[in-house]
Structures are given as structure tokens and as C-alpha cells.
mmCIF file of C-alpha atoms in Angstrom:
data_model
loop_
_atom_site.group_PDB
_atom_site.id
_atom_site.type_symbol
_atom_site.label_atom_id
_atom_site.label_comp_id
_atom_site.label_asym_id
_atom_site.label_seq_id
_atom_site.Cartn_x
_atom_site.Cartn_y
_atom_site.Cartn_z
ATOM 1 C CA MET A 25 -9.107 29.110 114.293
ATOM 2 C CA ASN A 26 -11.821 32.155 115.754
ATOM 3 C CA THR A 27 -15.020 32.310 113.546
ATOM 4 C CA GLY A 28 -16.554 35.462 113.384
ATOM 5 C CA ILE A 29 -20.478 36.333 114.223
ATOM 6 C CA LEU A 30 -22.559 37.135 111.200
ATOM 7 C CA TYR A 31 -24.920 40.016 111.697
ATOM 8 C CA ILE A 32 -27.679 41.204 109.311
ATOM 9 C CA VAL A 33 -29.122 44.936 110.221
ATOM 10 C CA ALA A 34 -31.759 45.985 107.885
ATOM 11 C CA ALA A 35 -34.154 48.988 108.029
ATOM 12 C CA PRO A 36 -36.226 51.049 105.965
ATOM 13 C CA SER A 37 -34.980 53.646 103.889
ATOM 14 C CA GLY A 38 -34.185 57.023 105.708
ATOM 15 C CA ALA A 39 -33.847 55.052 108.879
ATOM 16 C CA GLY A 40 -30.201 55.976 109.594
ATOM 17 C CA LYS A 41 -28.850 52.323 109.152
ATOM 18 C CA THR A 42 -25.697 53.331 106.642
ATOM 19 C CA SER A 43 -24.845 55.998 109.071
ATOM 20 C CA LEU A 44 -24.875 54.075 111.986
ATOM 21 C CA VAL A 45 -23.177 50.882 110.417
ATOM 22 C CA LYS A 46 -20.217 53.100 109.322
ATOM 23 C CA SER A 47 -19.904 54.674 113.195
ATOM 24 C CA LEU A 48 -20.359 51.749 114.271
ATOM 25 C CA VAL A 49 -17.166 49.888 112.327
ATOM 26 C CA GLU A 50 -14.914 52.739 113.033
ATOM 27 C CA ALA A 51 -15.532 52.622 116.904
ATOM 28 C CA THR A 52 -16.003 48.476 117.451
ATOM 29 C CA PRO A 53 -12.301 46.643 116.511
ATOM 30 C CA GLY A 54 -13.030 43.341 114.698
ATOM 31 C CA VAL A 55 -16.093 44.668 112.585
ATOM 32 C CA ALA A 56 -16.315 44.611 108.721
ATOM 33 C CA VAL A 57 -19.325 45.391 106.465
ATOM 34 C CA SER A 58 -19.721 43.133 103.485
ATOM 35 C CA VAL A 59 -19.496 45.000 100.578
ATOM 36 C CA SER A 60 -22.506 44.248 98.217
ATOM 37 C CA HIS A 61 -22.503 43.998 94.299
ATOM 38 C CA THR A 62 -25.079 45.804 92.656
ATOM 39 C CA THR A 63 -26.265 46.753 88.884
ATOM 40 C CA ARG A 64 -27.597 50.027 89.434
ATOM 41 C CA PRO A 65 -25.009 52.980 88.404
ATOM 42 C CA PRO A 66 -23.030 54.714 91.423
ATOM 43 C CA ARG A 67 -24.140 57.791 92.724
ATOM 44 C CA PRO A 68 -21.800 61.173 93.580
ATOM 45 C CA GLY A 69 -18.877 60.092 95.659
ATOM 46 C CA GLU A 70 -19.214 56.542 95.372
ATOM 47 C CA GLN A 71 -16.389 54.615 94.994
ATOM 48 C CA ASN A 72 -16.358 51.152 93.335
ATOM 49 C CA GLY A 73 -15.148 48.497 95.956
ATOM 50 C CA ALA A 74 -16.375 50.660 98.904
ATOM 51 C CA HIS A 75 -19.738 51.358 98.864
ATOM 52 C CA TYR A 76 -20.554 48.806 96.403
ATOM 53 C CA HIS A 77 -18.951 46.270 94.008
ATOM 54 C CA PHE A 78 -20.749 48.022 90.602
ATOM 55 C CA VAL A 79 -21.094 45.314 88.078
ATOM 56 C CA SER A 80 -22.849 45.077 84.837
ATOM 57 C CA LEU A 81 -26.314 43.493 84.513
ATOM 58 C CA ALA A 82 -24.908 40.541 82.639
ATOM 59 C CA ALA A 83 -21.738 39.900 84.751
ATOM 60 C CA PHE A 84 -24.350 39.940 88.007
ATOM 61 C CA ASP A 85 -26.583 37.014 86.312
ATOM 62 C CA ALA A 86 -22.935 35.010 85.457
ATOM 63 C CA MET A 87 -22.412 35.252 89.502
ATOM 64 C CA LEU A 88 -26.391 34.290 89.949
ATOM 65 C CA ALA A 89 -25.834 31.295 87.632
ATOM 66 C CA ASP A 90 -22.814 30.235 89.561
ATOM 67 C CA GLY A 91 -24.029 30.248 92.873
ATOM 68 C CA ALA A 92 -22.208 32.778 93.776
ATOM 69 C CA PHE A 93 -24.558 34.892 95.976
ATOM 70 C CA LEU A 94 -25.350 34.349 99.701
ATOM 71 C CA GLU A 95 -28.793 36.290 99.143
ATOM 72 C CA TYR A 96 -29.943 38.677 96.257
ATOM 73 C CA ALA A 97 -32.523 41.391 95.492
ATOM 74 C CA GLN A 98 -34.008 43.427 93.376
ATOM 75 C CA VAL A 99 -35.198 46.808 94.550
ATOM 76 C CA PHE A 100 -36.346 49.801 92.755
ATOM 77 C CA GLY A 101 -35.282 47.922 89.144
ATOM 78 C CA ASN A 102 -31.566 47.231 90.299
ATOM 79 C CA ARG A 103 -29.969 44.357 91.743
ATOM 80 C CA TYR A 104 -28.109 43.428 94.698
ATOM 81 C CA GLY A 105 -26.184 40.685 96.196
ATOM 82 C CA THR A 106 -23.822 39.604 98.858
ATOM 83 C CA SER A 107 -20.953 37.698 97.780
ATOM 84 C CA ARG A 108 -20.615 34.047 99.473
ATOM 85 C CA ALA A 109 -16.615 33.572 99.456
ATOM 86 C CA ALA A 110 -16.185 36.987 100.477
ATOM 87 C CA VAL A 111 -18.230 36.963 103.287
ATOM 88 C CA SER A 112 -17.211 33.194 104.241
ATOM 89 C CA ALA A 113 -13.612 34.466 103.831
ATOM 90 C CA GLN A 114 -14.405 37.516 106.444
ATOM 91 C CA LEU A 115 -15.910 35.219 108.811
ATOM 92 C CA GLU A 116 -13.184 32.718 108.894
ATOM 93 C CA ALA A 117 -10.341 35.590 109.650
ATOM 94 C CA GLY A 118 -11.875 35.901 112.781
ATOM 95 C CA LEU A 119 -13.757 39.179 111.929
ATOM 96 C CA ASP A 120 -17.718 40.084 112.729
ATOM 97 C CA VAL A 121 -19.010 40.353 109.321
ATOM 98 C CA ILE A 122 -22.073 43.189 108.914
ATOM 99 C CA LEU A 123 -24.714 42.272 106.407
ATOM 100 C CA GLU A 124 -26.847 45.690 105.268
ATOM 101 C CA ILE A 125 -29.700 44.391 103.513
ATOM 102 C CA ASP A 126 -33.892 44.268 103.596
ATOM 103 C CA TRP A 127 -36.356 41.814 104.845
ATOM 104 C CA GLN A 128 -36.042 39.785 102.168
ATOM 105 C CA GLY A 129 -31.999 39.007 101.904
ATOM 106 C CA ALA A 130 -32.338 38.753 105.351
ATOM 107 C CA ARG A 131 -35.082 35.575 105.089
ATOM 108 C CA GLN A 132 -32.438 33.858 102.633
ATOM 109 C CA VAL A 133 -29.444 35.047 104.900
ATOM 110 C CA ARG A 134 -31.326 33.201 107.934
ATOM 111 C CA ALA A 135 -32.042 30.059 105.846
ATOM 112 C CA LEU A 136 -28.554 29.391 105.244
ATOM 113 C CA VAL A 137 -27.012 31.050 108.233
ATOM 114 C CA PRO A 138 -29.531 30.243 111.223
ATOM 115 C CA ASP A 139 -26.994 31.306 113.926
ATOM 116 C CA SER A 140 -26.641 34.880 111.795
ATOM 117 C CA THR A 141 -27.839 37.964 114.545
ATOM 118 C CA THR A 142 -30.531 40.165 112.860
ATOM 119 C CA ILE A 143 -30.904 43.691 113.850
ATOM 120 C CA PHE A 144 -33.739 45.719 112.579
ATOM 121 C CA VAL A 145 -33.491 49.614 112.901
ATOM 122 C CA LEU A 146 -36.557 52.348 113.282
ATOM 123 C CA PRO A 147 -37.205 55.390 112.463
ATOM 124 C CA PRO A 148 -38.439 57.322 115.739
ATOM 125 C CA SER A 149 -41.615 58.349 114.182
ATOM 126 C CA ARG A 150 -43.588 58.206 110.570
ATOM 127 C CA GLU A 151 -42.663 62.106 110.346
ATOM 128 C CA ALA A 152 -39.157 61.796 110.764
ATOM 129 C CA LEU A 153 -38.788 59.090 108.266
ATOM 130 C CA ARG A 154 -40.445 61.257 105.707
ATOM 131 C CA GLN A 155 -38.117 64.378 106.763
ATOM 132 C CA ARG A 156 -35.355 62.299 106.500
ATOM 133 C CA LEU A 157 -36.244 60.757 102.832
ATOM 134 C CA ALA A 158 -37.625 64.427 101.597
ATOM 135 C CA GLY A 159 -33.865 65.891 103.138
ATOM 136 C CA ARG A 160 -31.689 64.168 100.991
ATOM 137 C CA GLY A 161 -32.802 66.805 97.920
ATOM 138 C CA GLN A 162 -31.483 64.007 95.543
ATOM 139 C CA ASP A 163 -35.371 62.424 94.571
ATOM 140 C CA SER A 164 -38.409 64.069 93.448
ATOM 141 C CA PRO A 165 -41.797 63.915 95.382
ATOM 142 C CA GLU A 166 -43.371 61.148 93.259
ATOM 143 C CA THR A 167 -39.761 59.226 94.163
ATOM 144 C CA ILE A 168 -40.104 60.088 97.983
ATOM 145 C CA GLU A 169 -43.437 58.897 98.036
ATOM 146 C CA ARG A 170 -42.645 56.001 96.649
ATOM 147 C CA ARG A 171 -39.605 54.998 98.383
ATOM 148 C CA MET A 172 -42.233 55.918 101.763
ATOM 149 C CA ALA A 173 -44.401 53.403 100.791
ATOM 150 C CA ALA A 174 -41.612 51.042 100.532
ATOM 151 C CA ALA A 175 -40.380 51.900 103.845
ATOM 152 C CA LEU A 176 -43.560 51.318 105.342
ATOM 153 C CA ASP A 177 -43.283 47.661 103.982
ATOM 154 C CA GLU A 178 -40.138 47.608 105.083
ATOM 155 C CA LEU A 179 -41.375 48.117 108.744
ATOM 156 C CA SER A 180 -44.170 46.026 108.849
ATOM 157 C CA HIS A 181 -41.244 42.879 109.131
ATOM 158 C CA TYR A 182 -39.449 44.203 112.020
ATOM 159 C CA ALA A 183 -40.967 41.148 114.038
ATOM 160 C CA GLU A 184 -38.559 38.984 111.702
ATOM 161 C CA PHE A 185 -35.322 40.515 113.720
ATOM 162 C CA ASP A 186 -33.418 39.708 117.207
ATOM 163 C CA TYR A 187 -33.048 43.143 118.066
ATOM 164 C CA LEU A 188 -34.822 46.782 117.349
ATOM 165 C CA VAL A 189 -32.937 49.634 117.620
ATOM 166 C CA VAL A 190 -34.880 52.779 117.035
ATOM 167 C CA ASN A 191 -32.542 55.677 115.898
ATOM 168 C CA ASP A 192 -33.856 58.878 117.182
ATOM 169 C CA GLU A 193 -30.426 60.419 118.818
ATOM 170 C CA PHE A 194 -27.740 59.008 116.877
ATOM 171 C CA SER A 195 -25.310 58.432 119.757
ATOM 172 C CA ALA A 196 -28.275 56.275 121.976
ATOM 173 C CA ALA A 197 -28.476 54.044 119.026
ATOM 174 C CA LEU A 198 -24.923 53.653 117.945
ATOM 175 C CA GLU A 199 -24.261 52.300 121.654
ATOM 176 C CA ALA A 200 -27.129 50.420 121.522
ATOM 177 C CA LEU A 201 -25.725 48.365 118.051
ATOM 178 C CA ARG A 202 -22.010 48.574 119.832
ATOM 179 C CA ALA A 203 -23.887 46.693 123.045
ATOM 180 C CA ILE A 204 -25.230 43.994 120.925
ATOM 181 C CA VAL A 205 -22.213 43.314 119.149
ATOM 182 C CA ILE A 206 -20.154 43.416 122.872
ATOM 183 C CA ALA A 207 -22.231 41.386 124.367
ATOM 184 C CA ASN A 208 -22.643 38.342 121.294
ATOM 185 C CA ARG A 209 -18.933 37.605 122.068
ATOM 186 C CA GLN A 210 -19.356 37.334 125.252
ATOM 187 C CA ARG A 211 -22.135 34.047 124.522
ATOM 188 C CA ARG A 212 -21.245 30.911 125.532
ATOM 189 C CA GLU A 213 -20.904 29.385 122.443
ATOM 190 C CA THR A 214 -18.448 31.986 120.794
ATOM 191 C CA GLN A 215 -16.302 32.256 124.046
ATOM 192 C CA LEU A 216 -15.905 28.531 123.823
ATOM 193 C CA GLN A 217 -14.694 28.865 120.827
ATOM 194 C CA ARG A 218 -11.939 31.858 121.393
ATOM 195 C CA GLN A 219 -11.054 30.570 124.478
ATOM 196 C CA ARG A 220 -10.417 27.165 124.178
ATOM 197 C CA GLY A 221 -6.743 27.608 125.190
ATOM 198 C CA LEU A 222 -7.545 29.012 128.327
ATOM 199 C CA LEU A 223 -10.537 27.035 129.619
ATOM 200 C CA ARG A 224 -7.972 24.277 129.130
ATOM 201 C CA THR A 225 -5.586 25.673 131.384
ATOM 202 C CA LEU A 226 -8.295 26.852 134.019
ATOM 203 C CA LEU A 227 -9.709 23.661 134.282
ATOM 204 C CA SER A 228 -6.446 21.379 133.842
#
């Protein structure tokens, strides 16, 4: 059975990670995004089960106590977690799975899945990052400053990731992400698993 590759994609808020991952999934067959659990309320347009699994704090704590999360974190007073069982099922189905998480979650996952591939998305400049955060039109100036400070803290952990992708021109950043996924599928370890029958035939 072919087993998929686990990817971790992290970025500061405002770097465009979610839009890039969404387009990557649409443009690349066999890639899926893990849907996280969260205790925060849905934002306008978000659907339960599609964007997040929205759960109560009590339900989240029960899952945490049961060891149900591959990783979890608290961000701005809300909790987020990645279901261990859901990710395993997707990987075993042969899908390459993307986790959209922060650097803290990435550390947790790497400790459990050391062969995961990690990607960090960078904004083209500090000014562009601030403009993107302000351009959402949903947050107060105080909230924007708080998010900017958190984004700079997130940026300081870039060296913990395998790949760095600068999201200046969207199409170029998307192509870079696709190149990473396609190249990873050709690695010897992956091809030994996926092309076992072909290799046996060629060498018989």
C-alpha cells in the first residue's frame, strides 16, 4: 500500500499561507489538507468540518486527555489541534497531507514524525506583511499590532524548516510549493515503496 507524505506548512499571519495551500490542493492531485479542531468561534463564511472542526473547550480537553492530537497549541486564547487518527487515515489512503500549523505545532509533529517535510512561507517584506494584516478589515489597530508582534515572533523560527518559500508573486510561490511536492514524490525512499512492482519487474 502506498503511504502519503506528511507536510507541515507554517507562516506568520498575513503571509498568504492558507490561500497558497488551497491553490496547491486544487492544482495537485493526491494532496489533502488536514482539518484541525479549534475552540474558537467560526468566522463569517467558515463551515464546520471544512475549514475547522469547531468544538467546545470541554470536548477539546476530552480529546487532549485521550491523546487524540498529533499536535495542539493555544493561540490568542483559543485552542487548536490536529487529529492523529484523521491524519493517519489520510496518509494510509495514499494522500500527501498538509498540516497548516505554527512553529510550536511543527516541533511537536517533527518529534513524532521525523520524516515529515517542513515548509515556511515568508512575506516579501515587513511592510507587505503589515499591509496584509491591516487589509483584512476585520481587526482593530490594537489587534493588528498584536498580530504583527506575533508574526515577527513566528518569523524568528524560520531556520527550523526544510524549505523557505517567499510569497511575493502568488503564482511563483504556488509553483515553488508544487515543485517541492512533486520532487519529494521522486525521492528514492518514496519510489521504493510506490514502484516496488515496477522495480521487481525491471530487475527480474
